[in-house]
Amino acid sequence: MPSKQTFKALALILLTIQLTACDAISDWQKIQMVQRNMDNMVFVEGGEFLMGNPGGWSVRRDTIPVHKVELGDFYIQKYEVTQEDFEVFVRASDHDIKARFYDRKRRMSPERFKSELPAPVSWHDAKAYCLWLGEQSGRDVDLPTEAQWEYAARSGGLPVQYATNNGELHPGLNINEGSTLFHAGNDQTLPSPPGSFPPNPLGLHDMSGNVGEWVNDYYAPDYYQNSVELNPQGPETGNTVKVGPNFEEPERVMRGGHYRDLSGSSTVTRRQVPEYAVPLNGGFRCVMN
């Protein structure tokens, strides 16, 4: 009859095999996720366009004046990053979530953190995801600049008000109908899984009306009056907002509106959000430069 020491040795060997298998599965998930994210990059040929609100596309004063911008070529993700992919990134990189009250929001609104939905994160967490994706792929990956985002949403700077298949909004057909339901009293509305509706002519999904998307730029309401023409990166610093008795936090830009308020879903509308906040109506996608 085998001794206790033999049983202990066999148990240790089995445990080691199981842990090695788990590590292999985890590594394979990471490899698949990185490859899928990079495969979903859509080429955007650079060029000149008139950035900003030509009139009637937004009620916000920070969308004017219209100004000429010239961009180089870049790639942008076809879809918004999902919660599932964000969680693979967190596990694979041991990333420490930067968002304020992240765990509390997950407890209070678990349905918003379903694996197939766009990941609600802070600007810092979105930035970390894109930079890590670049490290894993060996490419220059980051959040899009505000100018890159608008140029892509407008399918290469075309004069289109909404980033849908036809430049119009038809809730339930080419865009999330959450706004209609929300204003009818349904406060349990959610964004759609990325790719639920037809893309814009460039092949990009959900750049209007699904979730607001983080871009790289600081927010300054008068930046369009001072923007450089060639590959603008946004202001060096931006607005700050008080988030505690003795603490102010910079604001960053979000684009694309969101599923509860289609009035802000124009391709030119800007929204400012504190960079450590985790808006449940938010998400992001990355670019490769």
Coordinates of C-alpha atoms in Angstrom, one line a residue:
M1 CA 0.0 0.0 0.0
P2 CA 1.5 3.4 -1.0
S3 CA 2.7 5.6 1.9
K4 CA 1.2 8.9 2.9
Q5 CA 4.3 10.6 1.5
T6 CA 3.6 8.9 -1.9
F7 CA 0.0 10.2 -1.9
K8 CA 1.3 13.7 -1.0
A9 CA 3.8 13.6 -3.8
L10 CA 1.1 12.5 -6.3
A11 CA -1.2 15.2 -5.1
L12 CA 1.5 17.8 -5.6
I13 CA 2.2 16.6 -9.1
L14 CA -1.5 16.7 -10.1
L15 CA -1.8 20.2 -8.6
T16 CA 1.3 21.3 -10.6
I17 CA -0.2 19.9 -13.8
Q18 CA -3.5 21.7 -13.1
L19 CA -1.8 25.1 -12.4
T20 CA 0.3 24.7 -15.6
A21 CA -2.8 24.0 -17.6
C22 CA -4.6 27.0 -16.1
D23 CA -1.6 29.2 -17.0
A24 CA -1.6 27.8 -20.5
I25 CA -5.3 28.6 -20.9
S26 CA -4.7 32.1 -19.5
D27 CA -1.8 32.7 -22.0
W28 CA -3.9 31.4 -24.9
Q29 CA -6.8 33.8 -23.9
K30 CA -4.4 36.7 -23.9
I31 CA -2.9 35.7 -27.3
Q32 CA -6.3 35.3 -28.8
M33 CA -7.5 38.6 -27.4
V34 CA -4.5 40.6 -28.6
Q35 CA -4.8 39.0 -32.1
R36 CA -8.5 39.7 -32.3
N37 CA -8.0 43.3 -31.3
M38 CA -5.3 43.9 -33.8
D39 CA -7.2 42.1 -36.6
N40 CA -10.1 44.5 -36.0
M41 CA -8.0 47.5 -36.8
V42 CA -9.4 49.4 -39.8
F43 CA -7.1 51.4 -42.0
V44 CA -7.9 55.2 -42.3
E45 CA -6.1 57.1 -45.0
G46 CA -5.1 60.5 -43.7
G47 CA -6.0 63.8 -45.3
E48 CA -7.4 67.2 -44.7
F49 CA -10.9 68.0 -43.3
L50 CA -12.9 70.7 -41.6
M51 CA -13.2 69.7 -38.0
G52 CA -16.0 70.9 -35.8
N53 CA -19.7 71.9 -36.1
P54 CA -20.6 73.5 -39.5
G55 CA -23.9 74.7 -37.9
G56 CA -26.9 72.8 -36.4
W57 CA -25.0 69.6 -35.6
S58 CA -24.6 70.5 -31.9
V59 CA -25.8 73.1 -29.5
R60 CA -22.5 73.2 -27.7
R61 CA -20.3 76.2 -28.1
D62 CA -17.1 74.2 -27.7
T63 CA -17.7 72.6 -31.1
I64 CA -16.9 75.8 -33.0
P65 CA -15.2 77.3 -34.9
V66 CA -14.8 74.9 -37.8
H67 CA -11.0 74.6 -38.5
K68 CA -8.8 72.8 -41.0
V69 CA -7.0 69.7 -39.7
E70 CA -4.5 67.5 -41.5
L71 CA -4.0 64.0 -40.3
G72 CA -1.5 61.2 -41.3
D73 CA -2.6 57.6 -41.9
F74 CA -3.7 55.5 -38.9
Y75 CA -5.7 52.5 -38.0
I76 CA -8.7 52.4 -35.6
Q77 CA -10.5 49.5 -34.0
K78 CA -13.7 48.5 -35.7
Y79 CA -15.5 47.8 -32.4
E80 CA -15.6 49.2 -28.9
V81 CA -13.6 47.2 -26.4
T82 CA -15.7 44.7 -24.6
Q83 CA -15.8 44.0 -20.9
E84 CA -14.5 40.5 -21.6
D85 CA -11.4 41.7 -23.3
F86 CA -10.8 44.3 -20.7
E87 CA -10.9 41.7 -18.0
V88 CA -8.4 39.5 -19.9
F89 CA -6.1 42.5 -20.0
V90 CA -6.5 43.1 -16.2
R91 CA -5.7 39.5 -15.4
A92 CA -2.8 39.2 -17.9
S93 CA -1.1 42.5 -16.9
D94 CA -2.0 42.6 -13.2
H95 CA -3.4 46.0 -13.9
D96 CA -4.6 48.0 -10.9
I97 CA -7.9 49.6 -11.7
K98 CA -7.6 53.4 -11.5
A99 CA -11.3 54.3 -11.7
R100 CA -13.0 55.8 -8.6
F101 CA -15.7 53.6 -7.1
Y102 CA -15.2 50.9 -9.7
D103 CA -16.1 47.9 -7.5
R104 CA -19.1 49.8 -6.0
K105 CA -20.5 50.5 -9.5
R106 CA -20.0 46.8 -10.4
R107 CA -22.0 45.7 -7.3
M108 CA -24.7 48.3 -7.9
S109 CA -25.1 47.7 -11.7
P110 CA -23.8 44.2 -12.5
E111 CA -25.9 44.0 -15.7
R112 CA -23.8 46.9 -17.2
F113 CA -20.6 44.8 -16.8
K114 CA -21.7 41.9 -18.9
S115 CA -18.9 40.3 -20.8
E116 CA -20.3 41.2 -24.3
L117 CA -21.0 44.9 -23.6
P118 CA -18.6 47.8 -24.1
A119 CA -16.3 48.1 -21.0
P120 CA -17.1 51.1 -18.7
V121 CA -13.7 52.3 -17.5
S122 CA -11.8 55.4 -16.5
W123 CA -9.6 57.3 -18.9
H124 CA -6.6 56.0 -17.2
D125 CA -7.7 52.3 -17.5
A126 CA -8.6 52.8 -21.2
K127 CA -5.2 54.4 -21.8
A128 CA -3.5 51.5 -20.0
Y129 CA -5.3 48.9 -22.1
C130 CA -4.3 50.5 -25.4
L131 CA -0.7 50.9 -24.4
W132 CA -0.5 47.3 -23.2
L133 CA -2.0 46.2 -26.5
G134 CA 0.8 48.0 -28.2
E135 CA 3.4 46.3 -26.0
Q136 CA 2.0 42.9 -26.7
S137 CA 1.7 43.4 -30.5
G138 CA 4.9 45.4 -30.9
R139 CA 3.0 48.3 -32.5
D140 CA 2.3 51.9 -31.6
V141 CA -1.2 51.7 -30.0
D142 CA -2.9 54.4 -28.0
L143 CA -6.2 56.1 -27.5
P144 CA -7.3 58.1 -30.5
T145 CA -6.8 61.8 -30.5
E146 CA -10.0 63.8 -30.7
A147 CA -9.2 64.7 -34.3
Q148 CA -8.6 61.1 -35.3
W149 CA -11.8 60.0 -33.7
E150 CA -13.9 62.7 -35.5
Y151 CA -12.2 62.0 -38.8
A152 CA -12.9 58.3 -38.6
A153 CA -16.5 58.8 -37.3
R154 CA -17.1 61.0 -40.4
S155 CA -15.6 58.2 -42.7
G156 CA -12.5 60.3 -43.6
G157 CA -13.9 63.7 -42.8
L158 CA -17.1 63.6 -44.9
P159 CA -19.8 66.1 -43.9
V160 CA -22.0 63.6 -42.1
Q161 CA -23.8 64.4 -38.8
Y162 CA -24.0 60.9 -37.4
A163 CA -21.6 57.9 -37.7
T164 CA -24.2 55.5 -39.0
N165 CA -24.5 53.6 -42.3
N166 CA -26.5 56.5 -43.8
G167 CA -25.6 59.5 -41.6
E168 CA -29.0 59.4 -39.9
L169 CA -30.4 58.0 -36.7
H170 CA -33.0 55.3 -36.8
P171 CA -33.3 53.8 -33.2
G172 CA -33.6 50.1 -33.3
L173 CA -32.5 49.9 -37.0
N174 CA -29.1 51.4 -37.2
I175 CA -28.6 52.6 -33.6
N176 CA -29.4 51.5 -30.0
E177 CA -33.0 52.4 -29.1
G178 CA -32.2 52.9 -25.4
S179 CA -32.8 56.6 -25.7
T180 CA -36.4 56.0 -26.8
L181 CA -37.0 53.5 -24.0
F182 CA -35.3 55.6 -21.4
H183 CA -37.4 58.6 -22.1
A184 CA -40.5 56.3 -22.0
G185 CA -39.6 55.5 -18.3
N186 CA -37.3 52.4 -18.7
D187 CA -34.3 53.2 -16.7
Q188 CA -32.8 49.7 -17.1
T189 CA -31.6 50.4 -20.7
L190 CA -28.1 49.1 -21.7
P191 CA -25.8 49.8 -24.6
S192 CA -25.7 47.2 -27.4
P193 CA -22.9 44.6 -27.8
P194 CA -20.4 46.1 -30.3
G195 CA -21.3 45.4 -33.9
S196 CA -25.0 45.0 -33.3
F197 CA -25.9 47.6 -36.0
P198 CA -24.5 48.4 -39.5
P199 CA -21.2 50.3 -39.6
N200 CA -20.4 53.7 -41.1
P201 CA -19.0 53.7 -44.7
L202 CA -15.5 53.3 -43.3
G203 CA -16.5 50.0 -41.6
L204 CA -16.6 51.3 -38.0
H205 CA -19.4 50.3 -35.7
D206 CA -21.2 52.2 -32.9
M207 CA -19.4 55.6 -33.1
S208 CA -22.7 57.3 -32.5
G209 CA -25.1 56.6 -29.8
N210 CA -23.9 53.5 -28.1
V211 CA -21.4 54.6 -25.4
G212 CA -19.3 57.8 -25.1
E213 CA -15.8 56.9 -26.1
W214 CA -12.6 58.2 -24.3
V215 CA -10.1 60.0 -26.5
N216 CA -6.6 61.0 -25.6
D217 CA -7.1 64.8 -25.3
Y218 CA -7.5 67.0 -22.3
Y219 CA -10.7 69.0 -22.5
A220 CA -10.6 72.8 -23.0
P221 CA -13.7 74.6 -24.1
D222 CA -11.8 77.0 -26.3
Y223 CA -9.3 74.6 -27.8
Y224 CA -10.8 74.8 -31.3
Q225 CA -9.8 78.5 -31.4
N226 CA -6.1 77.5 -30.8
S227 CA -5.8 74.1 -32.4
V228 CA -2.8 73.4 -34.6
E229 CA -3.5 72.2 -38.1
L230 CA -1.2 69.2 -38.5
N231 CA -2.0 66.1 -36.3
P232 CA -3.4 68.1 -33.3
Q233 CA -2.9 66.3 -30.0
G234 CA -5.2 68.6 -27.9
P235 CA -4.2 71.1 -25.3
E236 CA -1.2 70.5 -23.0
T237 CA -3.5 70.9 -20.0
G238 CA -7.3 71.3 -19.7
N239 CA -10.1 72.1 -17.4
T240 CA -10.1 70.7 -13.9
V241 CA -13.1 69.8 -11.8
K242 CA -13.4 69.5 -8.0
V243 CA -14.0 65.9 -7.0
G244 CA -13.3 66.2 -3.3
P245 CA -12.9 68.8 -0.5
N246 CA -9.2 69.3 -1.4
F247 CA -8.7 67.6 -4.8
E248 CA -9.2 68.7 -8.4
E249 CA -9.1 66.3 -11.3
P250 CA -8.3 67.0 -15.0
E251 CA -11.1 66.5 -17.5
R252 CA -10.7 64.5 -20.7
V253 CA -12.9 64.4 -23.8
M254 CA -15.5 61.7 -24.6
R255 CA -17.0 61.4 -28.1
G256 CA -20.0 59.7 -29.7
G257 CA -22.9 60.4 -27.3
H258 CA -24.5 57.5 -25.6
Y259 CA -27.5 55.1 -25.6
R260 CA -29.6 57.2 -23.2
D261 CA -29.3 60.6 -25.0
L262 CA -29.1 60.6 -28.7
S263 CA -29.1 64.4 -28.8
G264 CA -25.4 64.3 -28.1
S265 CA -24.5 61.6 -30.6
S266 CA -23.4 63.9 -33.4
T267 CA -19.9 63.3 -34.9
V268 CA -18.9 66.7 -33.7
T269 CA -20.3 66.8 -30.1
R270 CA -17.8 66.9 -27.3
R271 CA -18.3 65.9 -23.7
Q272 CA -15.9 66.5 -20.8
V273 CA -15.5 63.9 -18.0
P274 CA -13.1 63.7 -15.1
E275 CA -10.3 61.3 -16.0
Y276 CA -10.7 59.0 -13.0
A277 CA -14.5 58.7 -13.4
V278 CA -16.1 55.5 -14.7
P279 CA -19.3 56.6 -16.5
L280 CA -21.6 53.7 -17.1
N281 CA -22.5 55.2 -20.4
G282 CA -18.9 55.2 -21.5
G283 CA -16.4 53.0 -23.3
F284 CA -13.4 53.2 -25.6
R285 CA -11.6 51.9 -28.7
C286 CA -7.9 52.1 -29.6
V287 CA -5.9 53.4 -32.6
M288 CA -2.6 52.2 -34.2
N289 CA -0.4 54.9 -35.5

